[in-house]
Short mmCIF file of C-alpha atoms and ligand atoms in Angstrom, two decimals:
data_model
loop_
_atom_site.label_atom_id
_atom_site.label_comp_id
_atom_site.label_asym_id
_atom_site.label_seq_id
_atom_site.Cartn_x
_atom_site.Cartn_y
_atom_site.Cartn_z
CA MET A 21 0.00 0.00 0.00
CA ALA A 22 1.26 3.48 -0.87
CA ARG A 23 1.10 6.25 1.72
CA ALA A 24 -0.34 9.64 0.81
CA GLN A 25 1.45 12.86 1.79
CA SER A 26 -1.28 14.17 4.08
CA SER A 27 -2.58 12.39 7.14
CA THR A 28 -4.79 10.34 4.80
CA LEU A 29 -4.03 6.84 5.93
CA ASP A 30 -3.19 3.79 3.83
CA ILE A 31 -4.62 3.73 0.33
CA PRO A 32 -6.61 0.50 -0.16
CA GLU A 33 -6.06 -1.42 -3.37
CA ALA A 34 -8.60 -0.66 -6.08
CA GLY A 35 -11.29 -3.23 -6.72
CA LYS A 36 -11.41 -4.48 -3.16
CA ILE A 37 -14.19 -4.41 -0.60
CA PRO A 38 -14.03 -0.97 1.08
CA ARG A 39 -12.52 -1.24 4.50
CA HIS A 40 -14.59 1.60 5.92
CA ILE A 41 -18.07 2.65 4.76
CA ALA A 42 -19.76 5.80 6.09
CA LEU A 43 -23.51 6.24 5.58
CA ILE A 44 -26.14 8.97 5.76
CA MET A 45 -29.44 7.14 6.14
CA ASP A 46 -31.90 9.57 4.57
CA GLY A 47 -35.51 9.13 3.46
CA ASN A 48 -37.26 7.55 6.45
CA GLY A 49 -39.83 10.35 6.58
CA ARG A 50 -40.63 10.14 2.86
CA TRP A 51 -40.88 6.35 3.05
CA ALA A 52 -43.50 6.74 5.78
CA ARG A 53 -45.36 9.55 3.99
CA GLN A 54 -45.66 7.46 0.82
CA ARG A 55 -47.51 4.89 2.95
CA LEU A 56 -49.59 7.45 4.90
CA LEU A 57 -47.77 6.40 8.07
CA PRO A 58 -46.33 8.63 10.83
CA ARG A 59 -42.67 9.58 10.35
CA ILE A 60 -41.61 7.46 13.30
CA ALA A 61 -42.82 4.36 11.41
CA GLY A 62 -40.19 5.23 8.78
CA HIS A 63 -37.51 5.49 11.47
CA ARG A 64 -38.57 2.10 12.86
CA ARG A 65 -38.22 0.53 9.42
CA GLY A 66 -34.95 2.42 9.14
CA SER A 67 -33.69 0.59 12.25
CA GLU A 68 -34.52 -2.73 10.57
CA ALA A 69 -32.53 -1.63 7.53
CA VAL A 70 -29.60 -0.91 9.86
CA ARG A 71 -29.75 -4.50 11.14
CA THR A 72 -29.70 -5.88 7.57
CA LEU A 73 -26.84 -3.55 6.66
CA VAL A 74 -24.73 -4.65 9.64
CA GLU A 75 -25.26 -8.30 8.69
CA SER A 76 -24.37 -7.70 5.01
CA ALA A 77 -21.31 -5.60 5.86
CA THR A 78 -20.05 -8.25 8.28
CA ARG A 79 -20.53 -10.99 5.69
CA LEU A 80 -18.60 -8.97 3.09
CA GLY A 81 -15.68 -8.34 5.45
CA VAL A 82 -16.13 -4.57 5.82
CA GLU A 83 -14.10 -3.57 8.89
CA TYR A 84 -15.68 -0.22 9.82
CA LEU A 85 -19.26 0.94 9.34
CA THR A 86 -20.09 4.49 10.44
CA LEU A 87 -23.72 5.64 10.49
CA PHE A 88 -25.09 9.16 10.84
CA ALA A 89 -28.13 8.57 13.05
CA PHE A 90 -28.77 12.08 14.39
CA SER A 91 -27.00 15.30 13.48
CA SER A 92 -26.52 18.31 15.72
CA GLU A 93 -28.97 20.06 13.36
CA ASN A 94 -31.68 17.39 13.83
CA TRP A 95 -32.70 19.01 17.17
CA ARG A 96 -34.57 21.48 14.96
CA ARG A 97 -37.15 18.78 14.15
CA PRO A 98 -40.54 18.77 15.91
CA ALA A 99 -40.07 17.93 19.61
CA ASP A 100 -42.18 14.77 19.45
CA GLU A 101 -40.12 13.37 16.55
CA VAL A 102 -36.85 14.11 18.41
CA SER A 103 -38.19 12.46 21.55
CA MET A 104 -39.39 9.38 19.63
CA LEU A 105 -36.03 9.12 17.87
CA MET A 106 -34.22 9.19 21.22
CA GLN A 107 -36.61 6.50 22.48
CA LEU A 108 -35.83 4.45 19.38
CA PHE A 109 -32.07 4.71 20.01
CA ILE A 110 -32.66 3.59 23.60
CA SER A 111 -34.73 0.56 22.60
CA ASN A 112 -32.31 -0.32 19.80
CA LEU A 113 -29.38 -0.27 22.21
CA GLU A 114 -31.30 -2.23 24.86
CA ASN A 115 -32.51 -4.88 22.42
CA GLU A 116 -29.55 -5.24 20.06
CA ILE A 117 -26.44 -4.88 22.17
CA SER A 118 -26.16 -8.55 23.29
CA ARG A 119 -26.65 -9.75 19.73
CA LEU A 120 -24.02 -7.31 18.44
CA HIS A 121 -21.65 -8.47 21.18
CA ARG A 122 -22.22 -12.14 20.32
CA ALA A 123 -21.39 -11.28 16.70
CA ASN A 124 -18.03 -9.89 17.93
CA ILE A 125 -18.99 -6.35 16.84
CA ARG A 126 -17.34 -3.39 18.54
CA VAL A 127 -19.94 -0.65 19.07
CA ARG A 128 -18.95 2.98 19.36
CA ILE A 129 -21.20 6.02 19.67
CA ILE A 130 -19.66 9.36 18.73
CA GLY A 131 -20.93 12.92 18.99
CA ASP A 132 -21.65 15.42 21.75
CA LEU A 133 -23.21 12.93 24.14
CA THR A 134 -23.83 15.47 26.91
CA ARG A 135 -27.32 16.38 25.67
CA LEU A 136 -28.77 12.92 25.25
CA GLY A 137 -30.21 12.28 28.69
CA ALA A 138 -29.13 9.99 31.52
CA ARG A 139 -30.64 6.72 30.22
CA LEU A 140 -29.01 6.96 26.80
CA GLU A 141 -25.69 8.05 28.33
CA THR A 142 -25.69 4.99 30.62
CA LEU A 143 -26.55 2.63 27.76
CA ILE A 144 -23.77 4.11 25.64
CA THR A 145 -21.20 3.68 28.43
CA GLU A 146 -22.35 0.07 28.92
CA ALA A 147 -22.25 -0.67 25.19
CA HIS A 148 -18.70 0.66 24.91
CA ALA A 149 -17.54 -1.33 27.95
CA LEU A 150 -19.19 -4.57 26.81
CA THR A 151 -17.90 -4.54 23.23
CA SER A 152 -14.60 -2.64 23.40
CA ASP A 153 -12.43 -5.77 23.10
CA ASN A 154 -14.38 -7.27 20.19
CA THR A 155 -12.35 -7.83 17.06
CA GLY A 156 -14.98 -8.00 14.30
CA LEU A 157 -16.74 -5.09 12.58
CA THR A 158 -16.43 -1.70 14.28
CA LEU A 159 -19.92 -0.17 14.16
CA THR A 160 -19.84 3.55 14.92
CA VAL A 161 -23.09 5.45 15.31
CA ALA A 162 -22.91 9.25 15.19
CA VAL A 163 -25.54 10.82 17.47
CA ASN A 164 -25.74 14.58 18.07
CA TYR A 165 -22.71 14.72 15.81
CA GLY A 166 -21.48 17.47 13.50
CA GLY A 167 -18.24 17.49 11.53
CA ARG A 168 -17.45 21.09 12.49
CA TRP A 169 -18.14 20.32 16.17
CA ASP A 170 -15.72 17.38 15.88
CA ILE A 171 -12.87 19.44 14.40
CA LEU A 172 -13.35 22.14 17.06
CA GLN A 173 -13.54 19.70 19.99
CA ALA A 174 -10.40 17.96 18.65
CA MET A 175 -8.53 21.26 18.40
CA ASN A 176 -9.58 22.28 21.91
CA ALA A 177 -8.62 18.86 23.32
CA LEU A 178 -5.24 19.03 21.56
CA LEU A 179 -4.51 22.48 23.00
CA ARG A 180 -5.53 21.33 26.49
CA ALA A 181 -3.25 18.27 26.20
CA HIS A 182 -0.34 20.26 24.71
CA PRO A 183 -0.43 23.81 26.10
CA GLU A 184 3.18 24.18 24.94
CA LYS A 185 2.11 24.09 21.25
CA ALA A 186 2.26 27.49 19.60
CA ALA A 187 0.28 28.78 16.60
CA GLY A 188 1.81 27.41 13.41
CA GLU A 189 3.21 24.29 15.08
CA ILE A 190 0.15 22.07 14.90
CA THR A 191 0.23 19.36 12.23
CA GLU A 192 -2.47 17.08 10.82
CA SER A 193 -1.03 14.10 12.67
CA ASP A 194 -1.14 16.06 15.97
CA LEU A 195 -4.85 16.69 15.48
CA THR A 196 -6.04 13.34 14.09
CA PRO A 197 -5.90 11.33 17.37
CA PHE A 198 -8.27 13.83 19.01
CA LEU A 199 -10.97 13.50 16.35
CA SER A 200 -13.91 11.22 17.20
CA MET A 201 -12.80 8.75 14.51
CA GLY A 202 -9.11 9.23 15.28
CA GLU A 203 -8.33 5.54 15.54
CA ALA A 204 -10.18 4.42 12.40
CA PRO A 205 -8.96 4.53 8.82
CA GLU A 206 -10.68 7.24 6.77
CA PRO A 207 -13.84 6.06 4.96
CA ASP A 208 -13.22 4.56 1.53
CA LEU A 209 -16.87 4.80 0.51
CA PHE A 210 -19.58 7.27 1.58
CA ILE A 211 -23.19 6.36 0.81
CA ARG A 212 -26.15 8.71 1.10
CA THR A 213 -29.65 7.39 0.44
CA GLY A 214 -32.80 9.41 -0.22
CA GLY A 215 -31.70 11.33 -3.32
CA GLU A 216 -29.99 14.38 -1.75
CA GLN A 217 -26.39 14.95 -2.80
CA ARG A 218 -24.82 16.55 0.27
CA ILE A 219 -22.40 15.66 3.07
CA SER A 220 -24.50 17.60 5.61
CA ASN A 221 -21.77 18.24 8.20
CA PHE A 222 -20.92 14.53 8.57
CA LEU A 223 -17.24 13.47 8.79
CA LEU A 224 -15.87 16.64 7.19
CA TRP A 225 -12.21 15.99 7.95
CA GLN A 226 -12.24 12.29 7.12
CA LEU A 227 -14.21 12.44 3.85
CA ALA A 228 -11.51 14.44 2.02
CA TYR A 229 -10.57 11.55 -0.32
CA THR A 230 -13.58 9.30 0.13
CA GLU A 231 -15.50 8.05 -2.92
CA LEU A 232 -19.05 9.46 -2.78
CA TYR A 233 -22.11 7.43 -3.78
CA PHE A 234 -25.65 8.81 -3.85
CA THR A 235 -28.78 6.78 -4.44
CA GLU A 236 -32.47 7.66 -4.75
CA THR A 237 -33.36 4.59 -2.66
CA LEU A 238 -35.05 5.65 0.59
CA TRP A 239 -33.23 4.35 3.67
CA PRO A 240 -35.85 1.78 4.79
CA ASP A 241 -35.63 0.19 1.32
CA PHE A 242 -31.81 -0.05 1.36
CA ASN A 243 -30.98 -3.77 1.42
CA ALA A 244 -28.12 -6.21 0.75
CA GLU A 245 -28.48 -5.72 -3.00
CA SER A 246 -28.34 -1.92 -2.62
CA LEU A 247 -25.09 -2.30 -0.67
CA ASN A 248 -23.67 -4.55 -3.39
CA GLU A 249 -24.56 -1.91 -6.01
CA ALA A 250 -22.79 0.81 -4.03
CA ILE A 251 -19.70 -1.36 -3.59
CA HIS A 252 -19.75 -2.27 -7.27
CA SER A 253 -19.78 1.45 -8.15
CA TYR A 254 -16.88 2.03 -5.73
CA GLN A 255 -14.89 -0.77 -7.34
CA GLN A 256 -15.08 1.00 -10.71
CA ARG A 257 -13.54 4.18 -9.31
CA GLU A 258 -9.95 5.22 -9.80
CA ARG A 259 -8.63 6.48 -6.47
CA ARG A 260 -5.80 8.86 -7.25
CA PHE A 261 -5.30 10.84 -4.02
CA GLY A 262 -3.81 13.75 -5.97
CA ARG A 263 -1.68 11.60 -8.29
CA THR A 264 -2.10 11.37 -12.06
CA SER A 265 -4.01 8.51 -13.61
CA GLU A 266 -0.72 7.08 -15.00
CA GLN A 267 0.94 7.16 -11.58
CA CYS A 268 -1.86 5.55 -9.68
CA CYS A 269 -2.62 2.92 -12.33
CA ALA A 270 0.94 1.90 -13.20
CA PRO A 271 1.35 -1.76 -12.21
CA ASP A 272 4.25 -1.01 -9.83
CA SER A 273 2.78 2.16 -8.22
C1 FPP B 312 -33.21 10.69 8.05
O1 FPP B 312 -34.47 10.49 7.43
C2 FPP B 312 -33.06 9.78 9.18
C3 FPP B 312 -32.86 10.17 10.48
C4 FPP B 312 -32.72 11.57 10.91
C5 FPP B 312 -32.81 9.17 11.56
C6 FPP B 312 -32.04 7.92 11.28
C7 FPP B 312 -32.41 6.94 12.29
C8 FPP B 312 -32.57 5.63 12.08
C9 FPP B 312 -32.34 4.95 10.78
C10 FPP B 312 -33.07 4.81 13.21
C11 FPP B 312 -32.16 4.05 14.05
C12 FPP B 312 -30.71 4.16 13.90
C13 FPP B 312 -29.84 3.28 14.45
C14 FPP B 312 -28.39 3.47 14.28
C15 FPP B 312 -30.28 2.07 15.17
P1 FPP B 312 -35.47 11.74 7.34
O2 FPP B 312 -36.36 11.69 8.52
O3 FPP B 312 -34.68 12.99 7.17
O4 FPP B 312 -36.24 11.39 6.03
P2 FPP B 312 -36.90 12.44 5.00
O5 FPP B 312 -35.76 13.20 4.37
O6 FPP B 312 -37.58 11.55 4.03
O7 FPP B 312 -37.84 13.30 5.79
#
């Protein structure tokens, strides 16, 4: 594997299964509206799609799966939807954590967890403790997360840890360990369902060289075949990381 000049980590070989997939699961509300159901019914079906996705990703040998479940901007939604979403996260964690643990999955929740309420905070702490030594898929769920928040909290944490650092001295590799995803490789493939073509303040730092894939499929309809299609599209891409096509595609590069 070649190493890029920036902090971008190892470059995976083309044509392989992406090591790290990041996802924005959009379209639950529209899925529900099309069926004259309340929005929360779409989120419930969305949770089932998450279960299928985790199973498919594990089977394919994906090492890291990172899901955007609730952004810092999602607090702007109607209060009852926010409260039902929080309740859904709680019941998902309560009901799924033993199964995830048995499947050797390491569960991580990232984001500003201070606003989530005591019950969710406890469940998150327990989930981390239970699964931290697992060696299979790392499943990261971003809750009350924003990419700008992450860069700022990392910079503040770095300055607190290294008060001796002066302006102009900080490098990318100084900052990276303080980011929420500091220990994971950067995503190889980003998938957004629901037809919008935006990154929406997700992993802003880490998506710099990620291949982007957008699909009209609404999140509750995203299944194993949809994942295969996204991976197939990824496998056709030429990942150059700033190099020329000749450099990156030469047999001995
Ligand atoms: C976006 O659809 C989806 C969300 C804001 C919530 C995602 C939550 C889940 C899939 C449920 C559980 C998650 C986990 C990790 C267990 P939207 O409501 O914006 O849809 P719309 O654009 O059609 O209105």
